[in-house]
XYZ file of C-alpha atoms in Angstrom:
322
model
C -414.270 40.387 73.366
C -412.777 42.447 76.306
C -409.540 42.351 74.801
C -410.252 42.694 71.022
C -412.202 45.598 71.959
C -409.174 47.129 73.957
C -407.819 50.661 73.626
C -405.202 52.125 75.016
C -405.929 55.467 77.322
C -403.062 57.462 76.856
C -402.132 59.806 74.037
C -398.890 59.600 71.861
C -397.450 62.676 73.808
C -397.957 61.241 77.402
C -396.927 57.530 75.767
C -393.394 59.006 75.002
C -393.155 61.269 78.018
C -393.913 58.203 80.518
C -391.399 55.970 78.593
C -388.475 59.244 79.006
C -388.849 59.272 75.187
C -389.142 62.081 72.343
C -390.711 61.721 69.335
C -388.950 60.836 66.212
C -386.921 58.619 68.301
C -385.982 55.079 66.478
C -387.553 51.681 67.419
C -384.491 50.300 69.401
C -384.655 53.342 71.754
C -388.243 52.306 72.452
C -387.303 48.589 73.041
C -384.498 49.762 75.434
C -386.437 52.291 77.373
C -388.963 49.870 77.606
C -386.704 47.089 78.542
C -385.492 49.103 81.345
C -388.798 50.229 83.010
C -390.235 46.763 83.095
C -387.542 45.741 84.875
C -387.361 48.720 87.561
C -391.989 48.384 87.875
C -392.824 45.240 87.258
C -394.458 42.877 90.309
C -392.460 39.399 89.647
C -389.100 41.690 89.767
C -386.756 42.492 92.821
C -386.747 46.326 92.600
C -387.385 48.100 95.552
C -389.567 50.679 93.038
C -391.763 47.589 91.620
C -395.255 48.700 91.091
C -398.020 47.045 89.305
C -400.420 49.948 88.528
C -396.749 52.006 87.023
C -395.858 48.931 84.393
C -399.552 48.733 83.373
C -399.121 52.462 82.254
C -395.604 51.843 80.823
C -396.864 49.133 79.014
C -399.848 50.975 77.557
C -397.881 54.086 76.642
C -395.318 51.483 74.780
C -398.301 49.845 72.755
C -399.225 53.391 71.842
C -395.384 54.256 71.183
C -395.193 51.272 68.986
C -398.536 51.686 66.984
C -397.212 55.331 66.435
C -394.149 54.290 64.873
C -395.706 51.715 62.867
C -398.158 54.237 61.138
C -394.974 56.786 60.443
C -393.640 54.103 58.566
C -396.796 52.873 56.338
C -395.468 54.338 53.780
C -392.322 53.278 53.373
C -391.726 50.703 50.986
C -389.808 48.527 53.407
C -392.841 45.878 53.887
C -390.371 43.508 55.849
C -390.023 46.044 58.784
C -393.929 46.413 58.762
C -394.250 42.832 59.136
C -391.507 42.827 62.125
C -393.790 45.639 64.260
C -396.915 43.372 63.814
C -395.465 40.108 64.469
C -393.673 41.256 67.892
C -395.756 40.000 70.564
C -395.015 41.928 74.539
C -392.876 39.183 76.774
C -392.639 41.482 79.500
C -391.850 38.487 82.037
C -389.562 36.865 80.064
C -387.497 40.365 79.611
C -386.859 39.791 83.429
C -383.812 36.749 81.982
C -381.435 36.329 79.499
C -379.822 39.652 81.512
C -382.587 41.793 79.410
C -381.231 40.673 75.972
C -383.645 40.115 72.566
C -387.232 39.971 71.626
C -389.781 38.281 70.783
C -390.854 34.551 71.920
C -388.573 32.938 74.446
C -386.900 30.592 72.036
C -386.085 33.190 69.850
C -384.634 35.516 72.598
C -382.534 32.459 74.036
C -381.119 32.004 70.678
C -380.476 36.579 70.364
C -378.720 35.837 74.296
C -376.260 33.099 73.279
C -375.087 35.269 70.030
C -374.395 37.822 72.675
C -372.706 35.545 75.242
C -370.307 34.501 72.204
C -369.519 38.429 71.260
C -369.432 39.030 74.792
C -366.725 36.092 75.414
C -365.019 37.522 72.197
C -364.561 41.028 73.581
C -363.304 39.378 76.797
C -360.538 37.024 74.867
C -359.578 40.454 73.068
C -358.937 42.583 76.216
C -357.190 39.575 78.351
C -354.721 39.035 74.787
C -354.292 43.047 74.898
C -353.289 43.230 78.489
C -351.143 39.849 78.078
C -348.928 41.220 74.936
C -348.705 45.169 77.472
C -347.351 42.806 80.415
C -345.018 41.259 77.551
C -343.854 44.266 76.686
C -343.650 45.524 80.435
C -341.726 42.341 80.963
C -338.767 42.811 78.055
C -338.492 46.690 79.352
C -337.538 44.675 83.102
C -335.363 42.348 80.711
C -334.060 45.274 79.149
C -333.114 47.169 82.363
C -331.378 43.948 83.722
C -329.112 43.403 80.603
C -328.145 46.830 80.672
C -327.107 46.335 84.769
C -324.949 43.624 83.341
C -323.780 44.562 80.344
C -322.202 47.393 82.651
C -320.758 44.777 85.277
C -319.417 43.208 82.279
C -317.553 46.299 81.744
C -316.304 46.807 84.461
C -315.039 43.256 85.308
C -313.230 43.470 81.841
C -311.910 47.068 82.552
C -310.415 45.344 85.857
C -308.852 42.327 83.921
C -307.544 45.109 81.164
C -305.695 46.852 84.130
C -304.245 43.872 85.915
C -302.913 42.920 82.546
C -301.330 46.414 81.803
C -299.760 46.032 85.404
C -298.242 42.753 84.967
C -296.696 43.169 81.718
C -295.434 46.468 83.046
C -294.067 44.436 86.105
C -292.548 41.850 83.594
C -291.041 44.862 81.474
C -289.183 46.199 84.987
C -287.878 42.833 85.482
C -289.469 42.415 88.642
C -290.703 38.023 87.972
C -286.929 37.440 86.716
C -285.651 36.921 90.422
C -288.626 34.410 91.031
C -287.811 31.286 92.719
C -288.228 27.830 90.245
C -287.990 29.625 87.400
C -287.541 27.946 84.237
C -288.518 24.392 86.104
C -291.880 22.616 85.321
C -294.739 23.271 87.204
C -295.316 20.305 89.998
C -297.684 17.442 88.924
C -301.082 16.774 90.999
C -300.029 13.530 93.009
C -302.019 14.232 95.816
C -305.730 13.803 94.352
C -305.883 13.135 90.283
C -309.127 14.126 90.400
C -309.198 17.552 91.601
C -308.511 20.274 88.790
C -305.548 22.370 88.609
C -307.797 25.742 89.670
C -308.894 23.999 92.656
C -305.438 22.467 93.509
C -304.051 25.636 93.298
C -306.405 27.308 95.759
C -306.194 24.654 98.098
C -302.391 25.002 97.622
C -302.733 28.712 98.326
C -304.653 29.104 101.195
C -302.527 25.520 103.241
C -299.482 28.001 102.760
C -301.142 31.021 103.985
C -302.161 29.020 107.576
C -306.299 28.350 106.157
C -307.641 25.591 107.923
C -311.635 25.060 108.067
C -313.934 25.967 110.673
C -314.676 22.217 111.716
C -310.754 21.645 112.225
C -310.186 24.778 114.104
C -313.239 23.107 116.332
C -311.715 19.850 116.373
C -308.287 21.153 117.515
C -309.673 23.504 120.365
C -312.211 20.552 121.743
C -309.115 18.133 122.003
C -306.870 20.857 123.792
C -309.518 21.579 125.984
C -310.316 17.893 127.269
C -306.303 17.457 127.896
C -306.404 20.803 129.640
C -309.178 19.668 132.091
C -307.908 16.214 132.661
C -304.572 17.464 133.515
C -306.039 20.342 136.089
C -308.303 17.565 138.150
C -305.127 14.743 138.232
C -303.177 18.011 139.254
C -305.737 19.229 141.259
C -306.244 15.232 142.849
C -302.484 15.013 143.627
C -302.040 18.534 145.829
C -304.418 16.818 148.567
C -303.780 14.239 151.088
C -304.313 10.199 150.767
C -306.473 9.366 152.607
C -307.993 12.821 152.438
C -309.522 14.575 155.345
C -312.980 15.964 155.945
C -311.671 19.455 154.387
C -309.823 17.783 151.784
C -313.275 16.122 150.938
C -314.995 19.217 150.595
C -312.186 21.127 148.251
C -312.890 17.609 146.043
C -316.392 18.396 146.024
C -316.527 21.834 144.828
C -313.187 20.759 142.297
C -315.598 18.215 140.784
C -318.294 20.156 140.347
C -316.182 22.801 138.690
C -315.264 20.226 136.322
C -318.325 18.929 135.727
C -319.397 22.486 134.671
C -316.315 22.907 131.845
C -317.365 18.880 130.809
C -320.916 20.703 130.271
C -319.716 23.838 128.259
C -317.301 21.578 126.136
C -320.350 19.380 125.336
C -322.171 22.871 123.581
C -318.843 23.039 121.534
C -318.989 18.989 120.579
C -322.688 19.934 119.384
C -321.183 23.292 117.116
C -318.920 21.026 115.731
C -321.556 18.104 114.908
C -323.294 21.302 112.986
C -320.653 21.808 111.006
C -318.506 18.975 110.133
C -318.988 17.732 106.866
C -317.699 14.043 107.209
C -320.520 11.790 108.868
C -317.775 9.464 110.531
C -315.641 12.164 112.024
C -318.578 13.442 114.404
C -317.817 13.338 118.382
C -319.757 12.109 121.421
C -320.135 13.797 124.569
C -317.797 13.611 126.830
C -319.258 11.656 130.176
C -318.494 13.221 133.639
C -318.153 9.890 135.781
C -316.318 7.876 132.952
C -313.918 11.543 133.314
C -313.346 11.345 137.272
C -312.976 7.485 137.359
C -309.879 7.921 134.206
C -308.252 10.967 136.483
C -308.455 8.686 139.190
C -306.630 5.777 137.474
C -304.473 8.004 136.285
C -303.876 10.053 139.704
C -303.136 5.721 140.926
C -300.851 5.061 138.569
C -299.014 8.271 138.801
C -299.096 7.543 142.489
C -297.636 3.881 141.937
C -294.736 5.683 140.165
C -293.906 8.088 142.376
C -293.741 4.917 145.372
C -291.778 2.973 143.208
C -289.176 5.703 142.392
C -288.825 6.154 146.413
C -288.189 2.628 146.966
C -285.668 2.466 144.454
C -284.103 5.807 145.923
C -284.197 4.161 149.128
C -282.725 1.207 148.319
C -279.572 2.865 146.819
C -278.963 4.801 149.533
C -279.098 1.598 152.025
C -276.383 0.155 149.477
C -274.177 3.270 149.168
């Protein structure tokens, strides 16, 4: 009986002033405004201005709003609207989900929320195709730009090709290829490799006759005169002292192998450059050792030694003859 017998305090002027309404505003500006204070007053919500004794007036001032409105439009012959302002029923705490969306019961208002999900996600495709077909077209201006950079190179490179061809048949007009050595004689055939193309014969041809060699041969080259260098220098270096060789003599050998052992160390750096860069697997090199070094200049300082002794015997013995 409490609530049958119910009115609300407030008068239609304060209803609209405490919902931030005027009058002859329409219905969905009262559901909205509404809507919006329930969510900022209400207990159950987050908001740091949530006051119960606030949404009890809001709420009363909307009841009034809505009656209000309802009465305006008695007499109108639209009985279908009528029947919409009597049926709605306040869901305050439900206007707290569905991100505020719909009215009436929760079923209902689940059902008004995934309609707007779907013409949300609609929008959403719309834009993202929209930006896609403006980063198309941002692409082909790029694409556009690029051709243009090489349509000119093209230009160019053909504008070269144009003049070396004026040039040559000017040269040929002079008379300056009729002098040429094998002219008139067919070009040489491609014995060497049957498998390499002309082009690429050619420019091997071109750059053997103009002294080319590749980096990993120039390596290979120094790395072998280097090794006879240093194994000459120590049998040299071996021969200029005594046999059997003196305390002294023994010292000058020390600091001669350790000299040596030093260039053995540095040509070692250039075996590993040349590892780097040689592009056959089986023509890699190993580093040279220092003892297996001294014990071959040794041998070799003997043997040298065993031809010098012979040569004096033999000397000797044609002198005792003559």
């Amino acid at each position: 009986r409490m609530l049958s017998d119910y009115k609300p305090k407030n008068d239609v002027k304060d209803s609209y002033k405490i919902l931030e309404l005027e009058e002859g505003c329409s219905l969905d500006d009262v559901r909205n405004s509404y809507r919006n204070l329930a969510k900022k007053y209400h207990p159950d919500s987050s908001s740091g201005m949530a006051d119960s004794k606030a949404f009890i007036r809001v709420e009363e001032a909307y009841r009034v709003v809505l009656s209000d409105l309802t009465g305006k439009q008695k007499s109108d012959p639209g009985e279908e609207e009528e029947d919409q302002f009597k049926s709605k029923s306040l869901q305050h705490r439900h206007y707290l989900s569905f991100e505020g969306v719909g009215i009436g019961t929760p079923s209902q208002r689940e059902k008004q929320y995934m309609q707007f999900r779907v013409d949300r996600a609609t929008e959403q495709v719309l834009e993202y195709r929209q930006q896609r077909l403006e980063s198309l077209y941002a692409g082909s201006d790029l694409s556009r730009a690029k051709d243009v950079r090489q349509s000119k190179k093209v230009k160019i490179t053909q504008a070269v090709e144009r003049l070396v061809e004026d040039l040559i048949q000017e040269s040929m007009a002079k008379g300056d290829f009729d002098n040429l050595s094998g002219k008139g004689k067919p070009l040489q055939k491609f014995s060497d490799s049957p498998h390499i193309d002309p082009m690429t014969h050619n420019l091997n041809r071109i750059l053997i006759d103009n002294g080319y060699q590749p980096e990993w041969i120039l390596l290979q080259k120094e790395i072998r005169e280097t090794i006879e260098r240093l194994r000459k220098s120590i049998v040299a270096s071996r021969r200029k002292l005594g046999e059997p060789m003196t305390l002294l003599e023994q010292k000058q050998w020390g600091r001669i192998c350790e000299q040596f052992e030093e260039d053995i160390r540095k040509l070692n750096k250039r075996v590993d450059n040349f590892n780097l860069v040689v592009p056959i697997l089986s023509r890699q090199m190993v580093h040279f050792s220092m003892d297996k070094e001294i014990l071959r200049a040794r041998k070799t300082y003997e043997a040298v030694k065993e031809k010098v002794s012979d040569s004096d015997m033999k000397g000797n013995e044609g002198e005792e003859g003559k």
